[in-house]
Coordinates of C-alpha atoms in Angstrom, one line a residue:
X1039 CA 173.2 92.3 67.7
X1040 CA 174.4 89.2 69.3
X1041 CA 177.9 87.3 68.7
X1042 CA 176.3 85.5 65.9
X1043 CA 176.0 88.2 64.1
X1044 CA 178.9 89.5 64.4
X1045 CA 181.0 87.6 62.1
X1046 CA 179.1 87.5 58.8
X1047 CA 178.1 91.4 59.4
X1048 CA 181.8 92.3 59.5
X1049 CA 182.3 90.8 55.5
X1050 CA 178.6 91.9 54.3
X1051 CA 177.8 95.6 55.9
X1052 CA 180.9 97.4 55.5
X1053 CA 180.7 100.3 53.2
X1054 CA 182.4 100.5 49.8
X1055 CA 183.7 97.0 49.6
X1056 CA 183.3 93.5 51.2
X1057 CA 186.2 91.5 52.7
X1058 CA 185.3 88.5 52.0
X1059 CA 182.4 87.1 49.7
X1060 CA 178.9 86.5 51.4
X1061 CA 178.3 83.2 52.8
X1062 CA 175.2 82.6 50.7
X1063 CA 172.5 85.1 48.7
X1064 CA 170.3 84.8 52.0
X1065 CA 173.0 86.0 54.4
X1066 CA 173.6 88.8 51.7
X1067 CA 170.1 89.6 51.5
X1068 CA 170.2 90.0 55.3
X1069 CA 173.3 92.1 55.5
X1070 CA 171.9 94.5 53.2
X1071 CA 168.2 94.9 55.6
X1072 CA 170.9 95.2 57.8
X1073 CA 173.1 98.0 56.7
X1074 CA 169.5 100.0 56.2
X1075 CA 167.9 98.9 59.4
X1076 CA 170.4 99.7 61.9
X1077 CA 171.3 103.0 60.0
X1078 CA 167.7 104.1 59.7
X1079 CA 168.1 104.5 56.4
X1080 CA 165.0 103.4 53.8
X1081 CA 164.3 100.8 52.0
X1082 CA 165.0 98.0 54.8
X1083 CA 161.3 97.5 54.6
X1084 CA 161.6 96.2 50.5
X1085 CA 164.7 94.5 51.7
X1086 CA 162.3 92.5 54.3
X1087 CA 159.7 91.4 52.0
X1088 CA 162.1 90.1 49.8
X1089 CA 163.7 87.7 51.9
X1090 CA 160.2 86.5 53.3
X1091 CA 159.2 86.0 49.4
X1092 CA 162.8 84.4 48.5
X1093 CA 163.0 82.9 52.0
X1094 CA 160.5 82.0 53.9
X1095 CA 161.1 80.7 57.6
X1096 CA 164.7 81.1 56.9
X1097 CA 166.6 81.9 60.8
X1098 CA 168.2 85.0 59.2
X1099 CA 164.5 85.9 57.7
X1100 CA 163.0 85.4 61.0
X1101 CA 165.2 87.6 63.0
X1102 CA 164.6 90.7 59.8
X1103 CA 161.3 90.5 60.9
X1104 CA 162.0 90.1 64.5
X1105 CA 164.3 93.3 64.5
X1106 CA 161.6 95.2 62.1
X1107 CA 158.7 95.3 64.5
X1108 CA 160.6 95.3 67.9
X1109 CA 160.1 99.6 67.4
X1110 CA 156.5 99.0 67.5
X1111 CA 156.7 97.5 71.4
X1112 CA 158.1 100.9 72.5
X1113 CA 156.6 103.7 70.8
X1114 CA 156.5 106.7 72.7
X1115 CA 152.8 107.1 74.0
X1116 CA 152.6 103.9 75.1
X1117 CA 152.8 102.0 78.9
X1118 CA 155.7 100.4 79.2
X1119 CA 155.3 96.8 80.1
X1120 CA 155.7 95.9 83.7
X1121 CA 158.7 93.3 84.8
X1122 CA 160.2 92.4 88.0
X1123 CA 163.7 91.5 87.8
X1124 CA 166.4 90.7 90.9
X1125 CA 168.8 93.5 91.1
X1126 CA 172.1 92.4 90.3
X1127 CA 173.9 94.3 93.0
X1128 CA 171.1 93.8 95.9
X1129 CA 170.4 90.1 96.6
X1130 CA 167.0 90.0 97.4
X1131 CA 165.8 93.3 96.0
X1132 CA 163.3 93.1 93.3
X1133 CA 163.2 96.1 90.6
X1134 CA 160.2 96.9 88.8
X1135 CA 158.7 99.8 87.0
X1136 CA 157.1 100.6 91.0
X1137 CA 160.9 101.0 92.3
X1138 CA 160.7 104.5 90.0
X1139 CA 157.3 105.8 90.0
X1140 CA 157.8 109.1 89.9
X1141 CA 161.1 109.2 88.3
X1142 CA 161.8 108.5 84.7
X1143 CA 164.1 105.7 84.1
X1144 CA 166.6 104.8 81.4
X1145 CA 166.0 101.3 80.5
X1146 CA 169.4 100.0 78.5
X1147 CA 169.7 96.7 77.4
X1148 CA 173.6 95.4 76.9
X1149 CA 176.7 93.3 77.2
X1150 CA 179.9 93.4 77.8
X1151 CA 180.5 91.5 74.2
X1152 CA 178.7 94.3 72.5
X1153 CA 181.1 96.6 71.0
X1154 CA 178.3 99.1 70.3
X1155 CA 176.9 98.9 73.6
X1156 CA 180.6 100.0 75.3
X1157 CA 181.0 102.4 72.7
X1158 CA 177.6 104.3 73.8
X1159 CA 178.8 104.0 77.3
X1160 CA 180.8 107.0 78.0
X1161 CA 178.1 109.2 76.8
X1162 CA 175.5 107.2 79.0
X1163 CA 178.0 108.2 82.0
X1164 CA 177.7 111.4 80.8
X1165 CA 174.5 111.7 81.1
X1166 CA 173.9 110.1 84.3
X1167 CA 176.2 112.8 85.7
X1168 CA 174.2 115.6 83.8
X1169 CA 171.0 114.4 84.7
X1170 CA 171.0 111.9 88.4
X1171 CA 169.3 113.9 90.3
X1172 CA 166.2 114.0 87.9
X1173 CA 167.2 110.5 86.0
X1174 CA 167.3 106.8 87.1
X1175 CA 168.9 104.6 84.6
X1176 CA 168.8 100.7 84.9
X1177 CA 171.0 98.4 82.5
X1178 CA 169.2 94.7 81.8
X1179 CA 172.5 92.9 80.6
X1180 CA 172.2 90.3 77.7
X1181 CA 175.8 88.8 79.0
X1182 CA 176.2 85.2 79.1
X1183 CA 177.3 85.2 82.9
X1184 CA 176.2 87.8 85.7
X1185 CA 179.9 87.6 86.5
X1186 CA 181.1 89.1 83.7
X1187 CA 179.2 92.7 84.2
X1188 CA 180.8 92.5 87.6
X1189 CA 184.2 92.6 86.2
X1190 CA 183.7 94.9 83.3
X1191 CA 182.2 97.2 85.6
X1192 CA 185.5 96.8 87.8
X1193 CA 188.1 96.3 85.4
X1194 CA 186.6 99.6 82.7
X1195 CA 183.5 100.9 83.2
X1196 CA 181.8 102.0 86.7
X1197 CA 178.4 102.4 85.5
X1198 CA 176.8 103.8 89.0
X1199 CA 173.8 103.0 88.5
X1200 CA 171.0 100.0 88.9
X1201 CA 171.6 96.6 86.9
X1202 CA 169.9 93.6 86.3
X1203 CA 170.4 90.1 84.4
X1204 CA 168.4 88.8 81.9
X1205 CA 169.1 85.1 81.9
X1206 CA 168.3 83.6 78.4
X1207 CA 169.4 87.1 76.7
X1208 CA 167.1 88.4 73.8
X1209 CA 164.7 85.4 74.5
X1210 CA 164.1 86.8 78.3
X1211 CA 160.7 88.1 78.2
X1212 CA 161.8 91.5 79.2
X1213 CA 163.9 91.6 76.0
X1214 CA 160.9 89.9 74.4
X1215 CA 158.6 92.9 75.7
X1216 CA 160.8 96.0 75.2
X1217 CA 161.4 94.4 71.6
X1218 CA 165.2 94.4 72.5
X1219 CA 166.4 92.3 69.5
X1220 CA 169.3 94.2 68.6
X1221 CA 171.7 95.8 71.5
X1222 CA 172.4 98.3 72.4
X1223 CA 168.5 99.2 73.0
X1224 CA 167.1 102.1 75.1
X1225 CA 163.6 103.1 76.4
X1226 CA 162.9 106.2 78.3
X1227 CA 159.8 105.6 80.8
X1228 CA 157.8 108.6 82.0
X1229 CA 157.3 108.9 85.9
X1230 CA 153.5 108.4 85.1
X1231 CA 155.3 104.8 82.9
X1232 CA 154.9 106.4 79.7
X1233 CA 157.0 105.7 76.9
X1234 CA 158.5 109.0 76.3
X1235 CA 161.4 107.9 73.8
X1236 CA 163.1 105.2 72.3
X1237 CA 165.6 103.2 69.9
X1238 CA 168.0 105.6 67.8
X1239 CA 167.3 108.8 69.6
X1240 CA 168.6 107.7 73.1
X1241 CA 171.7 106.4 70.7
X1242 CA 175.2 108.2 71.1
X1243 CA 175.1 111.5 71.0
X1244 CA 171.5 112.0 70.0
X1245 CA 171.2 110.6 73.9
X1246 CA 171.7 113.8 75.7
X1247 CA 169.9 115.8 73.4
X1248 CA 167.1 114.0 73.5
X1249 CA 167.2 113.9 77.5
X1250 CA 167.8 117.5 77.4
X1251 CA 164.5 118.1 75.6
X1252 CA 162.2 116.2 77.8
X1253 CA 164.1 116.5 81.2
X1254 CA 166.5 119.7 81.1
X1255 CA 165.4 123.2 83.1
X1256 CA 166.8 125.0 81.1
X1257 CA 166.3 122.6 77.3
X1258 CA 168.1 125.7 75.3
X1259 CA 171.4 125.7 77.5
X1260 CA 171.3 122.2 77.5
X1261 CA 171.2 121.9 74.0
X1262 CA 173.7 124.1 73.3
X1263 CA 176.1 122.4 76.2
X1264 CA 175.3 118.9 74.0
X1265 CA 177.0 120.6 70.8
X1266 CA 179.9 122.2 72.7
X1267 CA 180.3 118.8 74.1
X1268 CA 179.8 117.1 70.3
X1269 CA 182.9 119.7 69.3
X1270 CA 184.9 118.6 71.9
X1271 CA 185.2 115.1 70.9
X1272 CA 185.8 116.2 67.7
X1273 CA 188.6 118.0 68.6
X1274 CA 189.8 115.3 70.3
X1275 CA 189.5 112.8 67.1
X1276 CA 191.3 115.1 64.9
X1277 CA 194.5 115.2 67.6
X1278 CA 194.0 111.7 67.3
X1279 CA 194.2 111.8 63.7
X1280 CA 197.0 114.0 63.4
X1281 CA 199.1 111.8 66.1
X1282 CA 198.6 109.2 64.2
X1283 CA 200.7 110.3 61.6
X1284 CA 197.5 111.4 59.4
X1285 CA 197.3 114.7 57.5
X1286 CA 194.6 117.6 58.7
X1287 CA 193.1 117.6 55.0
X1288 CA 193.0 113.9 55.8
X1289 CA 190.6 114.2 58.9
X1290 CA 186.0 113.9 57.5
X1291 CA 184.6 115.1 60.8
X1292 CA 180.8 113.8 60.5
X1293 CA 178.6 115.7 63.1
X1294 CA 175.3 113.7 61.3
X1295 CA 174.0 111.7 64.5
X1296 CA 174.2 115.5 66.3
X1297 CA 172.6 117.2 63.3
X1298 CA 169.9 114.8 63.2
X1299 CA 168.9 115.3 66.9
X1300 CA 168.7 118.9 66.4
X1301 CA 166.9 118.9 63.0
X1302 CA 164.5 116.2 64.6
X1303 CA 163.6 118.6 68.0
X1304 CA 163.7 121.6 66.2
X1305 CA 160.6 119.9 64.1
X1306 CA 158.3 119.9 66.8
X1307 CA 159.6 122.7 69.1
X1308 CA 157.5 126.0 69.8
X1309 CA 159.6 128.0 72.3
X1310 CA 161.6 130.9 70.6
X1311 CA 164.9 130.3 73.2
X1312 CA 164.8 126.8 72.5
X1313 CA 164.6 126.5 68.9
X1314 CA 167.5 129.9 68.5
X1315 CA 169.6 127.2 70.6
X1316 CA 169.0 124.2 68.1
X1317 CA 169.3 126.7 65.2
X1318 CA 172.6 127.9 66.6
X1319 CA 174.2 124.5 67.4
X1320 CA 173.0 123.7 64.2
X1321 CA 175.6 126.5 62.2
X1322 CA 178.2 125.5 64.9
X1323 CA 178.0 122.0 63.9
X1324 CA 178.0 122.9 59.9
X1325 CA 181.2 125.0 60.7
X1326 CA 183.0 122.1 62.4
X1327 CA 182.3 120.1 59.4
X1328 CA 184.3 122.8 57.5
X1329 CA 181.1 123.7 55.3
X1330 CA 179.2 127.1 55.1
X1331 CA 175.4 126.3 56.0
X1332 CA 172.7 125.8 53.5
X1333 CA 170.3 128.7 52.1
X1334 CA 167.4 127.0 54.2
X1335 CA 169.7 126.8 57.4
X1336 CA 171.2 130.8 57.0
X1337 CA 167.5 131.8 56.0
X1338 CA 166.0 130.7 59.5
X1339 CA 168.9 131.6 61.5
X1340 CA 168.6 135.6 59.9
X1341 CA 164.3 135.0 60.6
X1342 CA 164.6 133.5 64.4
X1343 CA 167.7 134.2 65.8
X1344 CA 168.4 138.2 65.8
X1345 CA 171.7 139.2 67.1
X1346 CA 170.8 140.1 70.2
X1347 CA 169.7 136.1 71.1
X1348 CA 171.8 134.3 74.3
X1349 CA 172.4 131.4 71.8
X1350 CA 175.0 133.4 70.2
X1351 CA 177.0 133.0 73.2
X1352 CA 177.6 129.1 72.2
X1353 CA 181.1 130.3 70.7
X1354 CA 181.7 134.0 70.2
X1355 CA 183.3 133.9 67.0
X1356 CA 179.9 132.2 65.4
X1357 CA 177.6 136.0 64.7
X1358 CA 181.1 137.6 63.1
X1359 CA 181.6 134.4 60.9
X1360 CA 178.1 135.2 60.3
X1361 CA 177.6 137.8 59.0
X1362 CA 180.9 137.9 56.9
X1363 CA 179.6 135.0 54.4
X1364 CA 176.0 134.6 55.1
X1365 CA 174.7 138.3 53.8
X1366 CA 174.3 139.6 50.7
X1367 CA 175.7 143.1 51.4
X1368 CA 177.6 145.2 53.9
X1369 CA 174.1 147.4 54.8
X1370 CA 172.1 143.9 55.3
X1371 CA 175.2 142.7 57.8
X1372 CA 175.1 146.1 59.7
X1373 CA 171.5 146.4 60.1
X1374 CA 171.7 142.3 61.5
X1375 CA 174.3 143.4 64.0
X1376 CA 173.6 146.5 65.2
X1377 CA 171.1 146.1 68.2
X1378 CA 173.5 143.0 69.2
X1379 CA 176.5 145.0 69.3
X1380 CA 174.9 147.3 71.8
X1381 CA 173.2 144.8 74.0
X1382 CA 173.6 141.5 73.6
X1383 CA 174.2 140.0 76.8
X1384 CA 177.7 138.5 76.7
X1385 CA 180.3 140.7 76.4
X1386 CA 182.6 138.4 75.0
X1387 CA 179.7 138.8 71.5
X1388 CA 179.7 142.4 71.5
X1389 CA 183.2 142.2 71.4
X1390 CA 183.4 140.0 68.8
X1391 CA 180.3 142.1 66.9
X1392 CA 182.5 145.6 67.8
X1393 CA 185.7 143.7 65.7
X1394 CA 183.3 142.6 62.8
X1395 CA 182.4 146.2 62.2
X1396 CA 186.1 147.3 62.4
X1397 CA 186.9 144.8 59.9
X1398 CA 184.3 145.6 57.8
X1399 CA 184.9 149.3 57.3
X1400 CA 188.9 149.5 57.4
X1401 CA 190.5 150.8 54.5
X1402 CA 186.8 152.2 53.3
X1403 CA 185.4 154.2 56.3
X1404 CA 188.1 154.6 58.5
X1405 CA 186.4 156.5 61.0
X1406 CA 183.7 154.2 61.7
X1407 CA 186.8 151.8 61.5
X1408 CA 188.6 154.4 64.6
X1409 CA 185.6 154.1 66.4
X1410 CA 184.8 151.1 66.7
X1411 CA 188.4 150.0 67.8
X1412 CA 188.6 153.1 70.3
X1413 CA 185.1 151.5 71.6
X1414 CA 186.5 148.0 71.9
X1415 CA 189.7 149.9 73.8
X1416 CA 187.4 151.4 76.0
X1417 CA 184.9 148.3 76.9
X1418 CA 186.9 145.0 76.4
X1419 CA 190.4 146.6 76.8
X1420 CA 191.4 142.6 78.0
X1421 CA 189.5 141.2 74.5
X1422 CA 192.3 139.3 72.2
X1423 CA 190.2 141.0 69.4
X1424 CA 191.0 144.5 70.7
X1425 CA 195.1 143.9 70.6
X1426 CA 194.1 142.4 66.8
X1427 CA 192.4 145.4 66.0
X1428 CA 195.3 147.9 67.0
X1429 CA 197.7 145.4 65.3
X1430 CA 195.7 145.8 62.1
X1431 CA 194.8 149.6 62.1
X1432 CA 198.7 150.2 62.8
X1433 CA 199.5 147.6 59.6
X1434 CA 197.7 149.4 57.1
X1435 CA 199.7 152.5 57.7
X1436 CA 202.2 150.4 55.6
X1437 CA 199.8 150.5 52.3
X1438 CA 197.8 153.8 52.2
X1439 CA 196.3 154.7 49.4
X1440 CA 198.4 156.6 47.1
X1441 CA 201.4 154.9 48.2
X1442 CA 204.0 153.5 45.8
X1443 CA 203.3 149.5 46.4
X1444 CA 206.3 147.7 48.5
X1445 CA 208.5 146.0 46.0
X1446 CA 207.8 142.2 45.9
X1447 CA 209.8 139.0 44.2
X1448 CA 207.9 136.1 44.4
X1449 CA 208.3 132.7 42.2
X1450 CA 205.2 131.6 40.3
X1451 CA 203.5 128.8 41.7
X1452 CA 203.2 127.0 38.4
X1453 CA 206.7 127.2 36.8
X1454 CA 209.2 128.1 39.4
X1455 CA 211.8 129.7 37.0
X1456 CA 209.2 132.4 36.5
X1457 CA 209.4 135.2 38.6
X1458 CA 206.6 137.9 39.4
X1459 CA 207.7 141.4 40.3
X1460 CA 206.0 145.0 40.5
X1461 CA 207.5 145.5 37.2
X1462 CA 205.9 142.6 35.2
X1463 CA 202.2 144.1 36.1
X1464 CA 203.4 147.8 35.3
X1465 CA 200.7 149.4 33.4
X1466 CA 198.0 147.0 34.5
X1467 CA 195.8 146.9 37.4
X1468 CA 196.5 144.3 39.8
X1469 CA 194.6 142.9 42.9
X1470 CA 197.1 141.7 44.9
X1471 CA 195.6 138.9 47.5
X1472 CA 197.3 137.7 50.5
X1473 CA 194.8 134.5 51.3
X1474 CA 194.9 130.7 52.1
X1475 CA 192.8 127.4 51.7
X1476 CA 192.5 126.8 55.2
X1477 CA 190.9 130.5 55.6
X1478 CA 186.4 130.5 55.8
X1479 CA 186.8 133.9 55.1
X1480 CA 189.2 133.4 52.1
X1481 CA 187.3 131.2 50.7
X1482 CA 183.9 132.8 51.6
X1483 CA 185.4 135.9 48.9
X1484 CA 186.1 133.4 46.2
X1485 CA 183.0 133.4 44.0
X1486 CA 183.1 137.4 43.7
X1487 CA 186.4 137.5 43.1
X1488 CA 186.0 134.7 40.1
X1489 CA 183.2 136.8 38.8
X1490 CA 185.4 139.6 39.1
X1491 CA 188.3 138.5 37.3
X1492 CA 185.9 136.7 34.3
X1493 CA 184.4 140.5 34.1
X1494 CA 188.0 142.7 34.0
X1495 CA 190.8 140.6 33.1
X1496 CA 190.7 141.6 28.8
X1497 CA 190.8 145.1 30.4
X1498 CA 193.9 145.0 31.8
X1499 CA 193.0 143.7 35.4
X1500 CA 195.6 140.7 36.9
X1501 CA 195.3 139.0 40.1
X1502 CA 198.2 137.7 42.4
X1503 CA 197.3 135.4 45.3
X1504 CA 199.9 135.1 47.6
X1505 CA 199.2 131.8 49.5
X1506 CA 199.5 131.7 53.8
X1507 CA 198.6 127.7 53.5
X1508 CA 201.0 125.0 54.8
X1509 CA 202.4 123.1 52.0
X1510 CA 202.2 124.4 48.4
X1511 CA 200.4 121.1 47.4
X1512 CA 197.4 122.1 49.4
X1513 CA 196.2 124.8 46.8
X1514 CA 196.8 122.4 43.9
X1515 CA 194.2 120.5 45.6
X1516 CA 192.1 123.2 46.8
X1517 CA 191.9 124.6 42.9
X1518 CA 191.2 121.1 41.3
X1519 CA 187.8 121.2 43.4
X1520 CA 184.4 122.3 41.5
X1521 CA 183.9 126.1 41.8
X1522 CA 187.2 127.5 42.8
X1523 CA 190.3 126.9 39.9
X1524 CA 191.6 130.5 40.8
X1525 CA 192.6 130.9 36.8
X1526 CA 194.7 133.6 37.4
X1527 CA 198.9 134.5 39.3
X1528 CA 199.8 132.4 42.1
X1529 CA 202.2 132.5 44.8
X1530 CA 203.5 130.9 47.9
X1531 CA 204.5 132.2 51.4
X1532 CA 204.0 129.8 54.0
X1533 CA 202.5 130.1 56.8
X1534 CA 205.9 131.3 58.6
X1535 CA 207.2 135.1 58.5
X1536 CA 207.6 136.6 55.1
X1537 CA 209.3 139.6 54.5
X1538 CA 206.1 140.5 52.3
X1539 CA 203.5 140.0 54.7
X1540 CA 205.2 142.7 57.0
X1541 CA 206.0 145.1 54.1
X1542 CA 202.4 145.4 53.0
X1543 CA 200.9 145.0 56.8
X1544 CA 199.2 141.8 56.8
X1545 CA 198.5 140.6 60.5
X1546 CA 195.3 138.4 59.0
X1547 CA 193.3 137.1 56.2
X1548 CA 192.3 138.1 53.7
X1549 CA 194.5 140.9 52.9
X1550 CA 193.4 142.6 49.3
X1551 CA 195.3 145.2 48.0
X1552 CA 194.7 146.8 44.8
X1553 CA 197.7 148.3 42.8
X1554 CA 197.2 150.7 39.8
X1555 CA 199.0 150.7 36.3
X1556 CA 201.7 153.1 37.9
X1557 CA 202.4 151.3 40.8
X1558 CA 200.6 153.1 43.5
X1559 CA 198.3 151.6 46.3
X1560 CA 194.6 152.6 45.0
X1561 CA 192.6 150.6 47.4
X1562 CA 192.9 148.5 50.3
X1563 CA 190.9 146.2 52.8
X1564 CA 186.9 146.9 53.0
X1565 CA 186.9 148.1 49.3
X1566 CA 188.3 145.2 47.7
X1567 CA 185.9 142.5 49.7
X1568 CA 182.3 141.1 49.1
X1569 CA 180.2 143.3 46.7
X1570 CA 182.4 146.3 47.2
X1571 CA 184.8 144.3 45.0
X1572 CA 183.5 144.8 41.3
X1573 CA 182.2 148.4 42.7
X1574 CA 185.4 149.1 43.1
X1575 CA 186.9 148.0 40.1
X1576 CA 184.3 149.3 38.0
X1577 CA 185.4 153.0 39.3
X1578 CA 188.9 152.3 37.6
X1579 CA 188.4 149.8 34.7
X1580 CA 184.6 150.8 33.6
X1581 CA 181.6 149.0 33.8

């Protein structure tokens, strides 16, 4: 970019609506290549030949072309062309591709004016810290004035690293040679002065991915440190978010540039550690946009990444999340888990594999249930998840089955001068579910529980969901999307204390309970989630 460009770009490229009107059809035409071109998106290649057929030797038409085939002047493969440029902070010295034989180099081009270029800059610091005692990274600036990198680098960002200053900015014949017609551009020379990458995959955070696949010891740990990283700053965004005065349902993490990376090295990578780490930081990155992974994404995780596999370590709560909404059956979970339970590496997984199968089997096998909270007693007595499990073993003392259901009074969602009691479901069954929007495991139920209650509710089967979300309005929105309405009883709790989540023992969600016609606990927990659901119901209502 340069600070020509900046002005017309900000009226013709931004998404879903223009400021102002375009200045003419040609400066449209351009911000449209534009918006495709720097996004890597196709069709900027149609967009081209159109303005050389509608405008021929046009300045905006020139620098579409200009921009198109600068990729081709650093493809990886190729030697990178020589220069010799002063360096900026040694008069005297001359830097050329000689000064790092043997090292590979980061070749930046930038300025100060560049907003894009200061945005990449923290993770290029980043990276320098990851990676200087294998990296070299020199910065040609496109700035007006050698002055002004001296203060930027003063007044905001250190940048420790070697610079030069390309006088005559993208007409320098450095920037001529390393087709540097848009900033922020990086190359990535060999030792040997190979090409090894360039352009959108040194961008953001695609940069240390792409450096941790070419230059890392350890490629799979460093792949996996690049997503924890790429959480992080989420995190950070949503507190910014929320402090803003903005609502949580508000926040649209996007994780794409990070996704992209992965999906891009995972493509052309062979070793089994590696790709479980790209697989893995894939589903971690899926998760932290609040969406379940795809059919082709769970596939390969189940067929490369057994649970045993040191990726798994990337956050410990991942394999459990796992294998709660990502297998068919109980028996296909269990036989994924088992081995990984035993002796995966990390204790902190086991643990968290040890609590899965507690989960899975309370209320329904309690003495797998016993022992597999005994064990977590016994190995990870300092584990949050072993206190969690005693919590919720003690709890469902409170709703055995055979026991008369604790009374309830809760107002109906819908209509407020309603009220639902024990009384208004005597004589019916009714599945009694303690859940919230927020919840992946909530909502990872919903679809069996939708089929369930299209299958028994003409034969006397009700369901009451008794809602742990934030504000009442957030399950109004939550049933207005496609695929959960939730046509059935509604209630809401809160997320504070309710007298009703301690009467019927709920410590977590979900928390199914199933309550016959006269009132007494039938089933609980384990039975009343995934496909045990309708097996369940079928043994009271009929098939």
């Amino acid at each position: 970019m340069s600070l020509r460009d900046l002005l017309p770009l900000a009226a013709l490229v931004v998404p879903g609506f223009c400021t102002e009107p375009p200045a003419s059809p040609v400066d449209a035409l351009y911000g449209q290549f534009r918006a495709l071109f720097d996004e890597d998106q196709p069709g900027a290649d149609a967009l081209l030949a159109q303005l050389e057929k509608e405008f021929p030797g046009h300045a905006r038409t020139l620098d579409a072309r200009k921009r198109f085939d600068a990729p081709g002047k650093t493809r990886p493969g190729l030697k990178a062309p020589a220069f010799a440029v002063p360096d900026l902070d040694r008069p005297g010295t001359t830097l050329s591709l000689d000064t790092f034989k043997g090292r590979p180099v980061l070749l930046e081009f930038w300025a100060t004016w560049c907003p894009y270029c200061v945005a990449d800059l923290p993770l290029v610091h980043r990276a320098h810290g990851l990676y200087k005692d294998r990296l070299e990274i020199l910065s040609f600036s496109l700035d007006r004035r050698p002055e002004d990198v001296a203060a930027f680098r003063k007044a905001k960002q250190p940048m420790p690293w070697r610079h030069a200053f390309l006088p005559g900015m993208k007409a320098h014949p450095v920037a001529e040679a390393y087709g540097a017609a848009g900033i922020p551009k990086y190359v990535l020379v060999g030792g040997d002065g190979t090409i090894l990458a360039a352009g959108s995959e040194l961008r953001g955070e695609r940069l240390e991915l792409t450096l941790a696949r070419l230059l890392a010891e350890d490629p799979a740990g460093a792949a996996l440190d690049a997503v924890k990283d790429g959480v992080r700053r989420l995190g950070e965004a949503r507190q910014a978010h929320l402090k803003a005065g903005n609502s949580a349902a508000e926040f649209r993490p996007d994780t794409t540039p990070l996704r992209t990376g992965l999906a891009e090295w995972l493509a052309s990578e062979k070793r089994p550690a590696v790709r479980q780490a790209l697989l893995v930081g894939a589903y971690q990155l899926t998760l932290a946009e609040r969406k379940d992974p795809d059919a082709d994404l769970a596939s390969r995780l189940k067929a490369e990444v057994p649970s045993t596999a040191p990726a798994w370590s990337l956050d410990a709560g991942l394999l459990p999340r796992f294998l709660e909404t990502c297998f068919s059956g109980a028996a296909e979970a269990e036989a994924f888990a088992r081995e990984g339970r035993e002796r995966h590496p990390d204790p902190k997984v086991r643990a968290g594999l040890l609590m899965a199968q507690f989960e899975a089997n309370l209320g329904e096998n309690d003495a797998v249930a016993k022992a597999a909270m005994e064990k977590l007693e016994r190995d990870h007595p300092a584990d949050r998840d072993t206190a969690f499990a005693r919590r919720l073993w003690d709890a469902q003392a409170k709703t055995p089955v055979g026991a008369v259901a604790p009374p309830f009074e809760v107002a109906d969602l819908e209509d407020p001068k309603v009220t639902f009691t024990n009384a208004a479901f005597a004589g019916k069954y009714v599945l009694i579910d303690f859940w919230a929007s927020w919840c992946p495991p909530c909502r990872a139920e919903l679809p069996g529980v939708h089929q369930a209650y299209a299958r028994f509710k003409d034969k006397g089967f009700e369901i009451l969901s008794l809602s742990w979300d934030l504000k009442p309005e957030d399950i109004a929105a939550f049933r207005a999307k496609e695929g959960t309405p939730m046509p059935w009883k509604h209630a809401y709790l809160g997320r504070g204390k309710h007298p009703l989540n301690d009467a019927y023992g709920v410590v977590g969600i979900p928390k199914p309970v199933l309550v016959g016609p006269d009132g007494r606990i039938v089933a609980t927990d384990a039975q009343l989630r995934g496909e045990k659901l309708f097996a369940t119901l079928e043994k009271f209502l009929g098939r």
